[in-house]
Amino acid sequence: MTKIISVANQKGGSGKTTISMLLAGVSAQRGWKVLVVDADPQATATRWASAAPEDEPFPATVCGLAAAREKIHREVRKYVGAFDLIFIDCPPAIDSPVPMSSFMIADLALVPVLPSPADVWATRAIETLISNAQDFNESLQARIVPNRVKDNVVIARESLEFIRSNFRIQCTRSTLGDRTAYQQSVAMGTVVNRLKAPKAAGEIEVLANEVLNLLEL
Ligand SMILES: Nc1ncnc2c1ncn2[C@@H]1O[C@H](COP(=O)(O)OP(=O)(O)O)[C@@H](O)[C@H]1O
Ligand SMILES: [Mg+2]
């Protein structure tokens, strides 16, 4: 049974591509057949995979389907059966039809959110979208993933507390810190456990455990 995860938030820079690629990479290293559908015309995920050295390719397959737009669910369905896990890396545009289309076929929506007031406000829109999608796709689960968390910054701590207590979507237990290894992994076309970055690698392992557990894998 192929599991589909849509990584979405209309706000740019919240960590959609980072979380899609790193969860996909680590799941592939664990032996699952994993596809990342790059649904963003900016093609960051595709560039990430193409930045990998020839002798050490990115562990998951990445394909660009941004042009399918509102028909993305139909295109993704063609890969069901060929992969164990499909991550859909959604574009940030507020008016894009891709998040809603992807929620129609997804088992899990992951919503990366930066703990800052502006990002918290923007998350209301995706919360409504997920709630509407659940009217059609009753088995759609959803989790907010707090990203770039800085425990020592008061406004970040307060924003995270607000997210935890004011959204209908639960937060994942695991959070990602603000770490340069996440940026290095993009530039080098790799996953964090191939860099000398034990903290980042540990965070991704823990988040992957939680996500695969939600999907009963
Ligand atoms: N936890 C993190 N720590 C440090 N940098 C991060 C982290 N998450 C994302 N970034 C960086 O922030 C930028 C935006 O992240 P990205 O995943 O591309 O966001 P999105 O796909 O939502 O637009 C990228 O430069 C990425 O490397
Ligand atoms: Mg992106």
XYZ file of N, CA and C and ligand atoms in Angstrom:
679
model
N 0.842 -1.217 0.000
C 0.000 0.000 0.000
C 0.872 1.261 0.000
N 0.780 2.018 -1.082
C 1.543 3.271 -1.170
C 0.953 4.314 -0.223
N 1.806 4.951 0.541
C 1.363 6.045 1.421
C 1.773 7.372 0.798
N 0.841 8.321 0.795
C 1.097 9.624 0.172
C 1.092 10.716 1.239
N 2.163 11.498 1.235
C 2.311 12.589 2.204
C 2.397 13.899 1.433
N 1.495 14.808 1.702
C 1.558 16.122 1.077
C 2.197 17.091 2.059
N 3.272 17.747 1.635
C 3.953 18.705 2.504
C 3.574 20.098 2.002
N 2.770 20.790 2.785
C 2.137 22.006 2.268
C 2.073 23.116 3.295
N 2.187 24.322 2.811
C 1.934 25.543 3.574
C 2.070 26.645 2.541
N 1.069 27.515 2.451
C 1.128 28.531 1.393
C 2.251 29.535 1.617
N 2.777 29.590 2.824
C 3.873 30.501 3.128
C 5.165 29.932 2.551
N 5.907 30.754 1.845
C 7.206 30.329 1.315
C 8.235 30.282 2.444
N 9.216 29.435 2.292
C 10.334 29.406 3.233
C 10.043 28.749 4.568
N 8.923 28.005 4.671
C 8.602 27.392 5.964
C 9.317 26.051 6.149
N 9.863 25.514 5.054
C 10.617 24.257 5.164
C 9.973 23.083 4.450
N 9.063 23.348 3.525
C 8.387 22.257 2.802
C 9.377 21.367 2.049
N 10.240 22.027 1.258
C 11.174 21.239 0.447
C 12.192 20.528 1.338
N 12.657 21.227 2.365
C 13.632 20.630 3.285
C 13.048 19.375 3.933
N 11.824 19.485 4.429
C 11.210 18.356 5.136
C 10.849 17.237 4.159
N 10.330 17.592 2.977
C 10.028 16.554 1.967
C 11.280 15.763 1.629
N 12.350 16.485 1.301
C 13.562 15.819 0.807
C 14.264 15.025 1.906
N 14.327 15.580 3.121
C 15.072 14.876 4.163
C 14.304 13.666 4.690
N 12.971 13.785 4.777
C 12.199 12.597 5.182
C 12.231 11.547 4.082
N 12.149 11.989 2.833
C 12.209 11.050 1.708
C 13.566 10.352 1.683
N 14.623 11.135 1.861
C 15.981 10.586 1.814
C 16.196 9.529 2.882
N 15.809 9.837 4.102
C 16.063 8.901 5.205
C 15.157 7.661 5.073
N 13.931 7.844 4.576
C 13.052 6.677 4.386
C 13.631 5.755 3.304
N 14.182 6.347 2.250
C 14.794 5.548 1.187
C 16.010 4.794 1.724
N 16.791 5.451 2.589
C 17.950 4.770 3.187
C 17.520 3.585 4.053
N 16.297 3.666 4.587
C 15.793 2.550 5.404
C 15.233 1.417 4.554
N 15.240 1.609 3.235
C 14.854 0.501 2.357
C 13.501 0.652 1.676
N 12.769 1.733 1.963
C 11.497 1.944 1.271
C 11.762 2.513 -0.122
N 10.846 2.209 -1.047
C 10.928 2.847 -2.384
C 10.206 4.184 -2.300
N 10.954 5.269 -2.495
C 10.417 6.603 -2.189
C 10.511 7.545 -3.397
N 9.401 8.224 -3.645
C 9.341 9.234 -4.705
C 9.028 10.592 -4.083
N 9.735 11.620 -4.534
C 9.353 12.998 -4.206
C 8.768 13.603 -5.466
N 7.519 14.063 -5.383
C 6.906 14.776 -6.494
C 7.156 16.257 -6.254
N 7.965 16.849 -7.126
C 8.248 18.274 -7.021
C 7.111 19.016 -7.705
N 6.219 19.593 -6.894
C 5.029 20.258 -7.446
C 5.187 21.774 -7.443
N 6.413 22.229 -7.207
C 6.677 23.670 -7.175
C 7.394 24.079 -8.461
N 6.833 25.048 -9.226
C 7.518 25.493 -10.462
C 8.941 25.995 -10.203
N 9.245 26.371 -8.965
C 10.622 26.808 -8.668
C 11.597 25.635 -8.633
N 11.064 24.415 -8.563
C 11.838 23.188 -8.737
C 13.023 23.032 -7.780
N 12.865 23.467 -6.556
C 13.974 23.350 -5.590
C 14.328 21.889 -5.313
N 13.315 21.035 -5.184
C 13.586 19.617 -4.896
C 14.347 18.970 -6.056
N 13.947 19.314 -7.282
C 14.614 18.754 -8.466
C 16.076 19.201 -8.506
N 16.294 20.486 -8.207
C 17.676 20.996 -8.205
C 18.491 20.350 -7.102
N 17.864 20.134 -5.975
C 18.524 19.484 -4.827
C 19.053 18.118 -5.276
N 18.174 17.311 -5.875
C 18.599 15.969 -6.300
C 19.669 16.060 -7.385
N 19.548 17.057 -8.271
C 20.558 17.131 -9.345
C 21.889 17.674 -8.862
N 21.925 18.252 -7.656
C 23.201 18.727 -7.113
C 24.039 17.578 -6.526
N 23.452 16.383 -6.439
C 24.168 15.244 -5.848
C 25.332 14.810 -6.736
N 26.440 14.390 -6.122
C 27.546 13.860 -6.922
C 27.113 12.576 -7.644
N 27.722 12.332 -8.818
C 27.293 11.196 -9.628
C 27.465 9.863 -8.908
N 28.534 9.764 -8.096
C 28.795 8.489 -7.425
C 28.013 8.340 -6.118
N 27.281 9.377 -5.710
C 26.463 9.259 -4.500
C 25.127 9.975 -4.711
N 24.254 9.368 -5.533
C 22.998 10.032 -5.870
C 22.098 10.220 -4.653
N 21.171 11.171 -4.773
C 20.199 11.375 -3.697
C 19.440 10.059 -3.501
N 19.191 9.638 -2.247
C 18.625 8.290 -2.024
C 17.217 8.071 -2.560
N 16.408 9.122 -2.720
C 15.037 8.945 -3.238
C 14.952 9.466 -4.677
N 13.939 8.998 -5.413
C 13.698 9.491 -6.775
C 12.915 10.801 -6.702
N 13.282 11.778 -7.541
C 12.546 13.052 -7.577
C 12.028 13.269 -8.983
N 10.732 13.577 -9.108
C 10.231 13.925 -10.446
C 9.417 15.203 -10.382
N 9.513 16.016 -11.410
C 8.845 17.320 -11.452
C 7.476 17.207 -12.102
N 6.423 17.566 -11.364
C 5.060 17.489 -11.904
C 4.305 18.795 -11.683
N 5.057 19.893 -11.525
C 4.415 21.176 -11.202
C 3.379 21.579 -12.248
N 3.647 21.239 -13.512
C 2.761 21.687 -14.593
C 1.396 21.005 -14.545
N 1.279 19.929 -13.787
C -0.024 19.239 -13.707
C -1.052 20.052 -12.921
N -0.574 20.986 -12.099
C -1.445 21.882 -11.316
C -2.632 21.168 -10.656
N -3.863 21.552 -10.993
C -5.018 20.990 -10.255
C -5.260 19.524 -10.587
N -4.515 19.003 -11.593
C -4.674 17.584 -11.935
C -3.561 16.741 -11.311
N -2.845 17.323 -10.360
C -1.691 16.614 -9.801
C -2.099 15.286 -9.168
N -3.288 15.223 -8.564
C -3.717 13.962 -7.925
C -3.819 12.851 -8.960
N -4.228 13.214 -10.196
C -4.334 12.195 -11.249
C -2.957 11.718 -11.689
N -2.017 12.648 -11.788
C -0.651 12.279 -12.193
C 0.017 11.429 -11.108
N -0.168 11.821 -9.860
C 0.474 11.091 -8.754
C -0.070 9.668 -8.675
N -1.369 9.510 -8.942
C -1.981 8.172 -8.872
C -1.272 7.171 -9.785
N -0.669 7.670 -10.871
C 0.028 6.774 -11.804
C 1.247 6.101 -11.161
N 1.749 6.704 -10.078
C 2.939 6.152 -9.407
C 2.571 5.274 -8.216
N 1.282 5.236 -7.888
C 0.837 4.414 -6.763
C 1.099 2.955 -7.130
N 1.678 2.205 -6.223
C 2.015 0.812 -6.512
C 3.485 0.668 -6.853
N 4.038 1.658 -7.548
C 5.456 1.579 -7.922
C 6.363 2.051 -6.775
N 5.786 2.784 -5.822
C 6.563 3.291 -4.686
C 5.845 2.957 -3.380
N 6.604 2.862 -2.287
C 5.994 2.663 -0.966
C 5.520 3.996 -0.389
N 6.304 5.035 -0.660
C 6.024 6.356 -0.093
C 6.152 7.404 -1.182
N 5.173 8.310 -1.244
C 5.264 9.432 -2.182
C 5.104 10.728 -1.393
N 6.118 11.568 -1.443
C 6.035 12.893 -0.822
C 5.708 13.911 -1.911
N 4.694 14.741 -1.685
C 4.384 15.810 -2.645
C 4.853 17.125 -2.026
N 5.859 17.732 -2.650
C 6.412 18.996 -2.168
C 5.635 20.127 -2.839
N 4.701 20.723 -2.096
C 3.769 21.703 -2.674
C 4.416 23.081 -2.856
N 3.870 23.860 -3.817
C 4.373 25.225 -4.016
C 3.811 26.159 -2.942
N 4.463 27.303 -2.727
C 4.020 28.210 -1.675
C 2.848 29.129 -2.056
N 2.467 29.200 -3.324
C 1.490 30.220 -3.736
C 0.137 30.026 -3.062
N -0.436 31.120 -2.576
C -1.709 31.088 -1.859
C -2.846 30.649 -2.788
N -2.730 30.981 -4.095
C -3.815 30.660 -5.029
C -3.551 29.368 -5.816
N -2.533 28.605 -5.407
C -2.234 27.369 -6.144
C -3.279 26.294 -5.848
N -3.732 25.576 -6.891
C -4.680 24.487 -6.661
C -4.005 23.201 -6.167
N -2.668 23.196 -6.152
C -1.946 21.951 -5.864
C -2.178 21.405 -4.449
N -2.111 22.248 -3.395
C -2.318 21.663 -2.059
C -3.667 20.937 -1.960
N -4.754 21.586 -2.391
C -6.076 20.958 -2.279
C -6.134 19.660 -3.080
N -5.602 19.678 -4.325
C -5.612 18.459 -5.150
C -4.815 17.352 -4.479
N -3.678 17.719 -3.893
C -2.848 16.685 -3.262
C -3.529 16.134 -2.010
N -4.284 16.965 -1.292
C -4.977 16.474 -0.086
C -6.057 15.446 -0.438
N -6.535 15.483 -1.675
C -7.581 14.544 -2.092
C -7.082 13.092 -2.084
N -5.771 12.931 -2.310
C -5.237 11.564 -2.394
C -4.251 11.245 -1.276
N -3.996 12.218 -0.393
C -2.948 12.019 0.616
C -3.470 11.266 1.840
N -2.551 10.529 2.479
C -2.843 9.898 3.766
C -2.504 10.857 4.903
N -1.529 11.731 4.626
C -1.040 12.625 5.682
C -0.654 13.969 5.075
N -1.112 15.054 5.704
C -0.647 16.401 5.338
C 0.335 16.843 6.405
N 1.539 17.208 5.987
C 2.520 17.769 6.918
C 2.629 19.258 6.627
N 2.502 20.073 7.662
C 2.524 21.529 7.496
C 3.693 22.112 8.292
N 4.826 22.365 7.624
C 5.930 22.979 8.351
C 5.574 24.427 8.705
N 5.841 24.808 9.941
C 5.546 26.182 10.368
C 6.736 26.719 11.149
N 7.151 27.941 10.809
C 8.195 28.594 11.590
C 7.519 29.265 12.784
N 8.083 29.112 13.977
C 7.444 29.739 15.131
C 7.692 31.246 15.161
N 6.987 31.975 14.280
C 7.024 33.442 14.285
C 5.593 33.899 14.028
N 5.187 35.062 14.550
C 3.781 35.466 14.431
C 3.270 35.467 12.981
N 4.041 35.986 12.025
C 3.551 36.059 10.641
C 3.286 34.671 10.068
N 4.153 33.740 10.400
C 3.975 32.374 9.899
C 2.795 31.685 10.564
N 2.584 32.017 11.824
C 1.452 31.438 12.543
C 0.146 31.923 11.917
N 0.053 33.221 11.604
C -1.162 33.754 10.970
C -1.409 33.045 9.650
N -0.348 32.885 8.858
C -0.497 32.286 7.520
C -0.990 30.839 7.608
N -0.745 30.199 8.727
C -1.111 28.788 8.873
C -2.625 28.582 8.974
N -3.365 29.620 9.360
C -4.828 29.518 9.427
C -5.415 29.086 8.083
N -4.859 29.625 6.981
C -5.403 29.339 5.646
C -5.273 27.851 5.323
N -4.134 27.272 5.642
C -3.918 25.858 5.309
C -4.742 24.971 6.242
N -4.969 25.448 7.452
C -5.808 24.694 8.391
C -7.225 24.558 7.824
N -7.754 25.658 7.279
C -9.097 25.642 6.680
C -9.124 24.715 5.467
N -8.075 24.806 4.651
C -7.993 23.972 3.443
C -8.000 22.480 3.812
N -7.227 22.130 4.833
C -7.154 20.720 5.258
C -8.516 20.272 5.793
N -9.138 21.137 6.550
C -10.443 20.799 7.111
C -11.466 20.579 5.990
N -11.435 21.413 4.941
C -12.329 21.217 3.785
C -12.007 19.912 3.062
N -10.718 19.617 2.922
C -10.307 18.389 2.229
C -10.777 17.156 2.997
N -10.785 17.254 4.334
C -11.200 16.097 5.149
C -12.686 15.763 4.984
N -13.481 16.726 4.466
C -14.890 16.426 4.150
C -14.975 15.399 3.017
N -13.974 15.428 2.124
C -13.957 14.497 0.982
C -13.073 13.291 1.253
N -11.940 13.535 1.892
C -10.969 12.476 2.163
C -10.909 12.276 3.676
N -11.799 11.421 4.179
C -11.957 11.300 5.633
C -10.744 10.700 6.322
N -9.916 9.959 5.562
C -8.764 9.328 6.214
C -7.530 10.232 6.220
N -7.680 11.470 5.727
C -6.528 12.381 5.707
C -6.156 12.796 7.132
N -4.931 12.444 7.538
C -4.404 12.907 8.825
C -3.607 14.182 8.568
N -3.360 14.955 9.615
C -2.579 16.188 9.442
C -1.756 16.481 10.688
N -0.563 16.982 10.469
C 0.306 17.400 11.569
C 1.062 18.664 11.170
N 1.197 19.576 12.117
C 2.081 20.729 11.957
C 3.480 20.290 12.387
N 4.491 20.660 11.603
C 5.879 20.360 11.992
C 6.576 21.674 12.339
N 6.810 21.942 13.617
C 7.523 23.171 13.981
C 8.965 23.112 13.460
N 9.325 24.118 12.655
C 10.641 24.111 12.006
C 11.443 25.350 12.419
N 12.752 25.227 12.385
C 13.681 26.301 12.764
C 13.367 26.801 14.171
N 13.134 25.876 15.070
C 12.754 26.223 16.438
C 13.978 26.705 17.213
N 13.841 27.879 17.803
C 14.919 28.419 18.653
C 14.373 28.529 20.068
N 14.751 27.540 20.909
C 14.203 27.486 22.266
C 14.608 28.673 23.125
N 15.726 29.316 22.746
C 16.235 30.401 23.598
C 15.676 31.773 23.216
N 14.753 31.818 22.236
C 14.190 33.107 21.819
C 12.736 33.175 22.293
N 12.417 34.229 23.076
C 11.104 34.304 23.734
C 9.950 34.280 22.720
N 10.042 35.114 21.664
C 8.935 35.194 20.701
C 8.726 33.859 19.978
N 9.819 33.142 19.762
C 9.731 31.824 19.111
C 9.039 30.829 20.042
N 9.415 30.886 21.321
C 8.810 29.987 22.307
C 7.319 30.260 22.445
N 6.966 31.569 22.486
C 5.558 31.950 22.632
C 4.755 31.546 21.397
N 5.366 31.724 20.215
C 4.668 31.358 18.973
C 4.406 29.857 18.936
N 5.389 29.089 19.366
C 5.248 27.632 19.373
C 4.139 27.211 20.345
N 4.119 27.866 21.489
C 3.080 27.595 22.491
C 1.703 27.911 21.911
N 1.633 29.026 21.171
C 0.362 29.438 20.551
C -0.094 28.386 19.534
N 0.853 27.919 18.711
C 0.523 26.904 17.699
C -0.010 25.648 18.389
N 0.680 25.253 19.453
C 0.286 24.008 20.144
C -1.105 24.105 20.762
N -1.484 25.308 21.201
C -2.768 25.384 21.922
C -3.919 25.967 21.099
N -3.646 26.553 19.931
C -4.717 27.236 19.199
C -5.089 26.652 17.847
N -4.402 25.615 17.403
C -4.751 25.033 16.103
C -5.433 23.686 16.302
N -6.377 23.398 15.395
C -7.038 22.085 15.470
C -6.074 20.985 15.039
N -5.118 21.337 14.158
C -4.127 20.346 13.730
C -3.081 20.199 14.830
N -2.828 18.955 15.225
C -1.800 18.695 16.248
C -0.405 18.961 15.712
N 0.508 19.290 16.597
C 1.927 19.390 16.214
C 2.582 18.021 16.369
N 3.605 17.780 15.560
C 4.406 16.581 15.781
C 5.135 16.760 17.124
N 5.442 15.638 17.773
C 6.225 15.728 19.009
C 7.632 16.220 18.679
N 8.157 15.773 17.532
C 9.509 16.180 17.157
C 9.480 17.534 16.459
N 10.512 18.324 16.694
C 10.656 19.618 16.023
C 12.057 19.663 15.404
N 12.249 20.570 14.429
C 13.578 20.737 13.844
C 14.170 22.062 14.320
N 15.427 22.045 14.686
C 16.115 23.267 15.112
C 16.571 24.084 13.907
N 17.114 25.245 14.192
C 17.634 26.113 13.137
C 19.108 25.748 12.939
N 19.416 25.003 11.893
C 20.768 24.449 11.748
C 21.288 24.626 10.323
N 22.560 25.013 10.221
C 23.158 25.225 8.899
C 23.238 23.919 8.104
N 23.262 22.784 8.789
C 23.337 21.495 8.073
C 22.165 21.343 7.110
N 21.001 21.888 7.467
C 19.842 21.775 6.579
C 20.090 22.543 5.283
N 20.793 23.668 5.389
C 21.099 24.446 4.185
C 22.211 23.776 3.372
N 23.193 23.212 4.091
C 24.293 22.517 3.392
C 23.771 21.326 2.594
N 22.757 20.639 3.156
C 22.266 19.433 2.484
C 21.670 19.767 1.118
N 21.026 20.937 1.001
C 20.471 21.363 -0.296
C 21.607 21.594 -1.285
N 22.602 22.391 -0.842
C 23.698 22.776 -1.725
C 24.470 21.549 -2.207
N 24.574 20.528 -1.339
C 25.399 19.370 -1.685
C 24.574 18.215 -2.250
N 23.279 18.425 -2.376
C 22.413 17.404 -2.980
C 22.349 16.127 -2.159
N 22.315 16.297 -0.842
C 22.401 15.095 -0.024
C 21.431 15.127 1.155
N 21.563 14.139 2.041
C 20.771 14.069 3.269
C 21.694 14.402 4.444
N 21.116 14.847 5.569
C 21.984 15.333 6.653
C 22.850 14.259 7.293
N 22.424 12.988 7.221
C 23.267 11.967 7.857
C 24.518 11.635 7.029
N 24.632 12.227 5.829
C 25.884 12.076 5.070
C 26.823 13.255 5.336
N 26.345 14.242 6.109
C 27.191 15.372 6.494
C 27.643 15.118 7.932
N 28.630 15.863 8.380
C 29.029 15.695 9.793
C 28.104 16.585 10.630
N 26.867 16.124 10.815
C 25.854 16.946 11.482
C 24.959 16.056 12.330
N 25.511 15.536 13.450
C 24.757 14.551 14.221
C 23.438 15.078 14.791
N 23.391 16.379 15.156
C 22.149 16.897 15.746
C 21.037 16.920 14.702
N 21.355 17.450 13.509
C 20.356 17.502 12.435
C 19.954 16.077 12.036
N 20.940 15.202 11.906
C 20.642 13.817 11.506
C 19.728 13.154 12.526
N 19.994 13.411 13.812
C 19.179 12.837 14.886
C 17.744 13.351 14.822
N 17.592 14.661 14.576
C 16.237 15.243 14.502
C 15.430 14.625 13.368
N 16.091 14.431 12.229
C 15.384 13.881 11.068
C 14.987 12.414 11.319
N 15.878 11.663 11.979
C 15.550 10.263 12.302
C 14.302 10.202 13.190
N 14.272 11.073 14.203
C 13.154 11.067 15.155
C 11.857 11.483 14.450
N 11.934 12.509 13.595
C 10.743 12.948 12.858
C 10.277 11.848 11.896
N 11.234 11.196 11.237
C 10.882 10.098 10.314
C 10.197 8.968 11.080
N 10.707 8.629 12.270
C 10.063 7.574 13.078
C 8.610 7.945 13.358
N 8.411 9.195 13.748
C 7.059 9.645 14.110
C 6.119 9.598 12.892
N 6.621 10.073 11.743
C 5.793 10.124 10.530
C 5.482 8.711 10.016
N 6.492 7.840 9.985
C 6.267 6.471 9.488
C 5.329 5.722 10.426
N 5.425 6.040 11.715
C 4.538 5.450 12.700
C 3.085 5.873 12.467
N 2.876 7.156 12.176
C 1.527 7.657 11.869
C 0.935 6.927 10.665
N 1.824 6.576 9.717
C 1.387 5.918 8.493
C 1.342 4.384 8.657
N 1.635 3.950 9.868
C 1.658 2.518 10.197
C 2.630 1.736 9.317
N 3.817 2.340 9.097
C 4.876 1.653 8.335
C 5.985 1.216 9.308
N 15.517 23.956 10.148
C 16.189 24.761 9.327
N 17.366 25.322 9.711
C 18.056 26.150 8.891
N 17.655 26.477 7.650
C 16.493 25.961 7.204
C 15.708 25.071 7.999
N 14.595 24.718 7.283
C 14.701 25.351 6.099
N 15.826 26.099 6.042
C 16.279 26.936 4.923
O 15.250 27.902 4.672
C 15.081 28.096 3.270
C 13.648 27.748 2.879
O 13.428 26.359 3.124
P 12.591 25.461 2.101
O 12.577 24.085 2.625
O 13.097 25.675 0.714
O 11.151 26.141 2.273
P 9.851 26.050 1.360
O 9.990 24.842 0.493
O 8.725 25.962 2.329
O 9.787 27.324 0.571
C 16.123 27.216 2.589
O 17.259 28.008 2.344
C 16.420 26.144 3.632
O 17.732 25.624 3.496
Mg 9.894 24.625 -1.574
